Amino acid sequence: MKAGITGWAQVNGWRGNTSIEKRIEYDLYYIQNWSLLLDLKIMWMTLWRGFVNENAY
């Protein structure tokens, strides 16, 4: 899969200096369960957790 600006692992807190195994686990979940609804959920979570949340960077 081509990398994007966000993903299932990233919106669930697995980004930066975190476990590569957990990031792969979340990426595999995304690949196996892809749907338009899941993509919309990731976009919503990106807005909320990526820009609004106090832990955003």
mmCIF file of N, CA, C and O in Angstrom:
data_model
loop_
_atom_site.group_PDB
_atom_site.id
_atom_site.type_symbol
_atom_site.label_atom_id
_atom_site.label_comp_id
_atom_site.label_asym_id
_atom_site.label_seq_id
_atom_site.Cartn_x
_atom_site.Cartn_y
_atom_site.Cartn_z
ATOM 1 N N MET A 1 0.836 -1.171 0.000
ATOM 2 C CA MET A 1 0.000 0.000 0.000
ATOM 3 C C MET A 1 0.881 1.233 0.000
ATOM 4 O O MET A 1 1.876 1.292 0.709
ATOM 5 N N LYS A 2 0.478 2.206 -0.780
ATOM 6 C CA LYS A 2 1.200 3.467 -0.811
ATOM 7 C C LYS A 2 0.911 4.238 0.479
ATOM 8 O O LYS A 2 -0.224 4.318 0.928
ATOM 9 N N ALA A 3 1.954 4.801 1.054
ATOM 10 C CA ALA A 3 1.799 5.547 2.303
ATOM 11 C C ALA A 3 1.026 6.835 2.078
ATOM 12 O O ALA A 3 1.138 7.465 1.031
ATOM 13 N N GLY A 4 0.244 7.210 3.076
ATOM 14 C CA GLY A 4 -0.514 8.456 3.030
ATOM 15 C C GLY A 4 -0.095 9.364 4.176
ATOM 16 O O GLY A 4 0.895 9.110 4.854
ATOM 17 N N ILE A 5 -0.878 10.397 4.408
ATOM 18 C CA ILE A 5 -0.526 11.329 5.483
ATOM 19 C C ILE A 5 -0.969 10.823 6.847
ATOM 20 O O ILE A 5 -0.531 11.332 7.863
ATOM 21 N N THR A 6 -1.844 9.843 6.856
ATOM 22 C CA THR A 6 -2.313 9.269 8.115
ATOM 23 C C THR A 6 -2.710 7.826 7.875
ATOM 24 O O THR A 6 -2.730 7.354 6.748
ATOM 25 N N GLY A 7 -3.013 7.131 8.928
ATOM 26 C CA GLY A 7 -3.424 5.739 8.812
ATOM 27 C C GLY A 7 -4.028 5.251 10.108
ATOM 28 O O GLY A 7 -4.077 5.971 11.107
ATOM 29 N N TRP A 8 -4.488 4.014 10.092
ATOM 30 C CA TRP A 8 -5.139 3.419 11.254
ATOM 31 C C TRP A 8 -4.184 3.366 12.440
ATOM 32 O O TRP A 8 -4.564 3.659 13.574
ATOM 33 N N ALA A 9 -2.932 3.011 12.207
ATOM 34 C CA ALA A 9 -1.958 2.952 13.300
ATOM 35 C C ALA A 9 -1.717 4.346 13.883
ATOM 36 O O ALA A 9 -1.672 4.523 15.102
ATOM 37 N N GLN A 10 -1.573 5.339 13.023
ATOM 38 C CA GLN A 10 -1.266 6.692 13.478
ATOM 39 C C GLN A 10 -2.386 7.282 14.322
ATOM 40 O O GLN A 10 -2.129 7.902 15.347
ATOM 41 N N VAL A 11 -3.620 7.113 13.896
ATOM 42 C CA VAL A 11 -4.729 7.703 14.655
ATOM 43 C C VAL A 11 -4.992 6.960 15.960
ATOM 44 O O VAL A 11 -5.704 7.457 16.816
ATOM 45 N N ASN A 12 -4.389 5.777 16.101
ATOM 46 C CA ASN A 12 -4.500 5.025 17.343
ATOM 47 C C ASN A 12 -3.262 5.173 18.220
ATOM 48 O O ASN A 12 -3.073 4.407 19.161
ATOM 49 N N GLY A 13 -2.429 6.150 17.915
ATOM 50 C CA GLY A 13 -1.305 6.471 18.775
ATOM 51 C C GLY A 13 0.002 5.781 18.449
ATOM 52 O O GLY A 13 0.991 5.968 19.145
ATOM 53 N N TRP A 14 0.051 4.984 17.404
ATOM 54 C CA TRP A 14 1.269 4.259 17.039
ATOM 55 C C TRP A 14 1.988 4.998 15.930
ATOM 56 O O TRP A 14 1.941 4.632 14.775
ATOM 57 N N ARG A 15 2.688 6.052 16.296
ATOM 58 C CA ARG A 15 3.472 6.813 15.332
ATOM 59 C C ARG A 15 4.746 7.291 16.004
ATOM 60 O O ARG A 15 4.863 7.249 17.229
ATOM 61 N N GLY A 16 5.670 7.725 15.193
ATOM 62 C CA GLY A 16 6.930 8.202 15.750
ATOM 63 C C GLY A 16 7.756 7.068 16.324
ATOM 64 O O GLY A 16 7.855 5.995 15.740
ATOM 65 N N ASN A 17 8.305 7.277 17.480
ATOM 66 C CA ASN A 17 9.185 6.315 18.127
ATOM 67 C C ASN A 17 8.369 5.328 18.957
ATOM 68 O O ASN A 17 8.408 5.335 20.190
ATOM 69 N N THR A 18 7.596 4.477 18.270
ATOM 70 C CA THR A 18 6.766 3.471 18.932
ATOM 71 C C THR A 18 7.072 2.106 18.332
ATOM 72 O O THR A 18 7.834 1.981 17.379
ATOM 73 N N SER A 19 6.443 1.093 18.859
ATOM 74 C CA SER A 19 6.670 -0.288 18.440
ATOM 75 C C SER A 19 6.334 -0.503 16.964
ATOM 76 O O SER A 19 5.194 -0.292 16.541
ATOM 77 N N ILE A 20 7.330 -0.939 16.200
ATOM 78 C CA ILE A 20 7.097 -1.238 14.785
ATOM 79 C C ILE A 20 6.141 -2.420 14.646
ATOM 80 O O ILE A 20 5.329 -2.470 13.720
ATOM 81 N N GLU A 21 6.196 -3.359 15.589
ATOM 82 C CA GLU A 21 5.295 -4.512 15.538
ATOM 83 C C GLU A 21 3.835 -4.080 15.671
ATOM 84 O O GLU A 21 2.963 -4.596 14.977
ATOM 85 N N LYS A 22 3.563 -3.141 16.591
ATOM 86 C CA LYS A 22 2.182 -2.657 16.764
ATOM 87 C C LYS A 22 1.726 -1.884 15.534
ATOM 88 O O LYS A 22 0.574 -2.010 15.111
ATOM 89 N N ARG A 23 2.618 -1.093 14.941
ATOM 90 C CA ARG A 23 2.246 -0.347 13.739
ATOM 91 C C ARG A 23 1.906 -1.299 12.602
ATOM 92 O O ARG A 23 0.921 -1.095 11.887
ATOM 93 N N ILE A 24 2.699 -2.359 12.461
ATOM 94 C CA ILE A 24 2.423 -3.356 11.426
ATOM 95 C C ILE A 24 1.103 -4.056 11.705
ATOM 96 O O ILE A 24 0.305 -4.296 10.790
ATOM 97 N N GLU A 25 0.848 -4.391 12.970
ATOM 98 C CA GLU A 25 -0.414 -5.035 13.353
ATOM 99 C C GLU A 25 -1.606 -4.175 12.939
ATOM 100 O O GLU A 25 -2.580 -4.673 12.373
ATOM 101 N N TYR A 26 -1.545 -2.875 13.200
ATOM 102 C CA TYR A 26 -2.635 -1.971 12.841
ATOM 103 C C TYR A 26 -2.733 -1.791 11.327
ATOM 104 O O TYR A 26 -3.827 -1.702 10.776
ATOM 105 N N ASP A 27 -1.595 -1.764 10.644
ATOM 106 C CA ASP A 27 -1.616 -1.663 9.184
ATOM 107 C C ASP A 27 -2.251 -2.898 8.559
ATOM 108 O O ASP A 27 -3.037 -2.793 7.608
ATOM 109 N N LEU A 28 -1.933 -4.072 9.092
ATOM 110 C CA LEU A 28 -2.545 -5.305 8.580
ATOM 111 C C LEU A 28 -4.039 -5.327 8.846
ATOM 112 O O LEU A 28 -4.822 -5.779 8.004
ATOM 113 N N TYR A 29 -4.463 -4.840 10.007
ATOM 114 C CA TYR A 29 -5.892 -4.746 10.301
ATOM 115 C C TYR A 29 -6.579 -3.868 9.255
ATOM 116 O O TYR A 29 -7.637 -4.215 8.733
ATOM 117 N N TYR A 30 -5.947 -2.732 8.932
ATOM 118 C CA TYR A 30 -6.522 -1.829 7.939
ATOM 119 C C TYR A 30 -6.656 -2.524 6.585
ATOM 120 O O TYR A 30 -7.706 -2.446 5.937
ATOM 121 N N ILE A 31 -5.615 -3.207 6.164
ATOM 122 C CA ILE A 31 -5.635 -3.883 4.859
ATOM 123 C C ILE A 31 -6.731 -4.942 4.822
ATOM 124 O O ILE A 31 -7.472 -5.054 3.839
ATOM 125 N N GLN A 32 -6.871 -5.711 5.895
ATOM 126 C CA GLN A 32 -7.843 -6.803 5.930
ATOM 127 C C GLN A 32 -9.277 -6.316 6.103
ATOM 128 O O GLN A 32 -10.216 -7.032 5.759
ATOM 129 N N ASN A 33 -9.463 -5.109 6.634
ATOM 130 C CA ASN A 33 -10.806 -4.623 6.945
ATOM 131 C C ASN A 33 -11.151 -3.323 6.223
ATOM 132 O O ASN A 33 -12.049 -2.604 6.651
ATOM 133 N N TRP A 34 -10.442 -3.050 5.117
ATOM 134 C CA TRP A 34 -10.657 -1.794 4.423
ATOM 135 C C TRP A 34 -12.123 -1.629 4.003
ATOM 136 O O TRP A 34 -12.777 -2.560 3.554
ATOM 137 N N SER A 35 -12.604 -0.407 4.177
ATOM 138 C CA SER A 35 -13.920 -0.028 3.672
ATOM 139 C C SER A 35 -13.947 1.494 3.575
ATOM 140 O O SER A 35 -13.104 2.180 4.179
ATOM 141 N N LEU A 36 -14.874 2.008 2.844
ATOM 142 C CA LEU A 36 -15.025 3.452 2.752
ATOM 143 C C LEU A 36 -15.328 4.031 4.135
ATOM 144 O O LEU A 36 -14.802 5.083 4.508
ATOM 145 N N LEU A 37 -16.139 3.322 4.902
ATOM 146 C CA LEU A 37 -16.474 3.775 6.255
ATOM 147 C C LEU A 37 -15.231 3.850 7.147
ATOM 148 O O LEU A 37 -15.057 4.808 7.898
ATOM 149 N N LEU A 38 -14.353 2.856 7.038
ATOM 150 C CA LEU A 38 -13.120 2.885 7.826
ATOM 151 C C LEU A 38 -12.249 4.069 7.400
ATOM 152 O O LEU A 38 -11.671 4.753 8.242
ATOM 153 N N ASP A 39 -12.161 4.333 6.095
ATOM 154 C CA ASP A 39 -11.402 5.495 5.628
ATOM 155 C C ASP A 39 -11.994 6.799 6.152
ATOM 156 O O ASP A 39 -11.259 7.698 6.568
ATOM 157 N N LEU A 40 -13.304 6.904 6.151
ATOM 158 C CA LEU A 40 -13.950 8.109 6.685
ATOM 159 C C LEU A 40 -13.684 8.250 8.179
ATOM 160 O O LEU A 40 -13.445 9.360 8.670
ATOM 161 N N LYS A 41 -13.689 7.128 8.892
ATOM 162 C CA LYS A 41 -13.399 7.151 10.326
ATOM 163 C C LYS A 41 -11.965 7.628 10.574
ATOM 164 O O LYS A 41 -11.713 8.432 11.473
ATOM 165 N N ILE A 42 -11.018 7.149 9.764
ATOM 166 C CA ILE A 42 -9.626 7.569 9.897
ATOM 167 C C ILE A 42 -9.503 9.066 9.631
ATOM 168 O O ILE A 42 -8.790 9.774 10.351
ATOM 169 N N MET A 43 -10.201 9.564 8.612
ATOM 170 C CA MET A 43 -10.147 11.002 8.324
ATOM 171 C C MET A 43 -10.707 11.807 9.488
ATOM 172 O O MET A 43 -10.130 12.827 9.883
ATOM 173 N N TRP A 44 -11.820 11.367 10.063
ATOM 174 C CA TRP A 44 -12.407 12.063 11.214
ATOM 175 C C TRP A 44 -11.449 12.027 12.400
ATOM 176 O O TRP A 44 -11.201 13.028 13.053
ATOM 177 N N MET A 45 -10.885 10.845 12.669
ATOM 178 C CA MET A 45 -9.966 10.712 13.792
ATOM 179 C C MET A 45 -8.697 11.542 13.574
ATOM 180 O O MET A 45 -8.115 12.051 14.523
ATOM 181 N N THR A 46 -8.272 11.677 12.310
ATOM 182 C CA THR A 46 -7.109 12.512 12.006
ATOM 183 C C THR A 46 -7.396 13.958 12.378
ATOM 184 O O THR A 46 -6.555 14.629 12.977
ATOM 185 N N LEU A 47 -8.569 14.432 12.019
ATOM 186 C CA LEU A 47 -8.934 15.808 12.368
ATOM 187 C C LEU A 47 -9.000 15.987 13.876
ATOM 188 O O LEU A 47 -8.475 16.956 14.423
ATOM 189 N N TRP A 48 -9.633 15.059 14.546
ATOM 190 C CA TRP A 48 -9.825 15.181 15.992
ATOM 191 C C TRP A 48 -8.514 14.982 16.748
ATOM 192 O O TRP A 48 -8.107 15.817 17.536
ATOM 193 N N ARG A 49 -7.849 13.856 16.501
ATOM 194 C CA ARG A 49 -6.633 13.537 17.258
ATOM 195 C C ARG A 49 -5.393 14.221 16.702
ATOM 196 O O ARG A 49 -4.428 14.441 17.426
ATOM 197 N N GLY A 50 -5.416 14.553 15.428
ATOM 198 C CA GLY A 50 -4.235 15.137 14.812
ATOM 199 C C GLY A 50 -4.150 16.641 14.946
ATOM 200 O O GLY A 50 -3.062 17.210 14.935
ATOM 201 N N PHE A 51 -5.284 17.304 15.068
ATOM 202 C CA PHE A 51 -5.278 18.761 15.109
ATOM 203 C C PHE A 51 -5.894 19.338 16.364
ATOM 204 O O PHE A 51 -5.530 20.412 16.795
ATOM 205 N N VAL A 52 -6.833 18.631 16.978
ATOM 206 C CA VAL A 52 -7.568 19.172 18.114
ATOM 207 C C VAL A 52 -7.027 18.642 19.448
ATOM 208 O O VAL A 52 -6.927 19.380 20.407
ATOM 209 N N ASN A 53 -6.659 17.391 19.482
ATOM 210 C CA ASN A 53 -6.217 16.743 20.715
ATOM 211 C C ASN A 53 -4.971 17.417 21.286
ATOM 212 O O ASN A 53 -4.078 17.825 20.554
ATOM 213 N N GLU A 54 -4.881 17.472 22.595
ATOM 214 C CA GLU A 54 -3.737 18.121 23.252
ATOM 215 C C GLU A 54 -2.424 17.388 23.013
ATOM 216 O O GLU A 54 -1.351 17.958 23.167
ATOM 217 N N ASN A 55 -2.476 16.110 22.621
ATOM 218 C CA ASN A 55 -1.264 15.346 22.362
ATOM 219 C C ASN A 55 -0.808 15.417 20.904
ATOM 220 O O ASN A 55 0.111 14.722 20.509
ATOM 221 N N ALA A 56 -1.446 16.236 20.110
ATOM 222 C CA ALA A 56 -1.080 16.366 18.696
ATOM 223 C C ALA A 56 0.273 17.035 18.573
ATOM 224 O O ALA A 56 0.654 17.871 19.379
ATOM 225 N N TYR A 57 0.990 16.614 17.544
ATOM 226 C CA TYR A 57 2.269 17.283 17.249
ATOM 227 C C TYR A 57 2.499 17.349 15.775
ATOM 228 O O TYR A 57 1.847 16.789 14.992
#
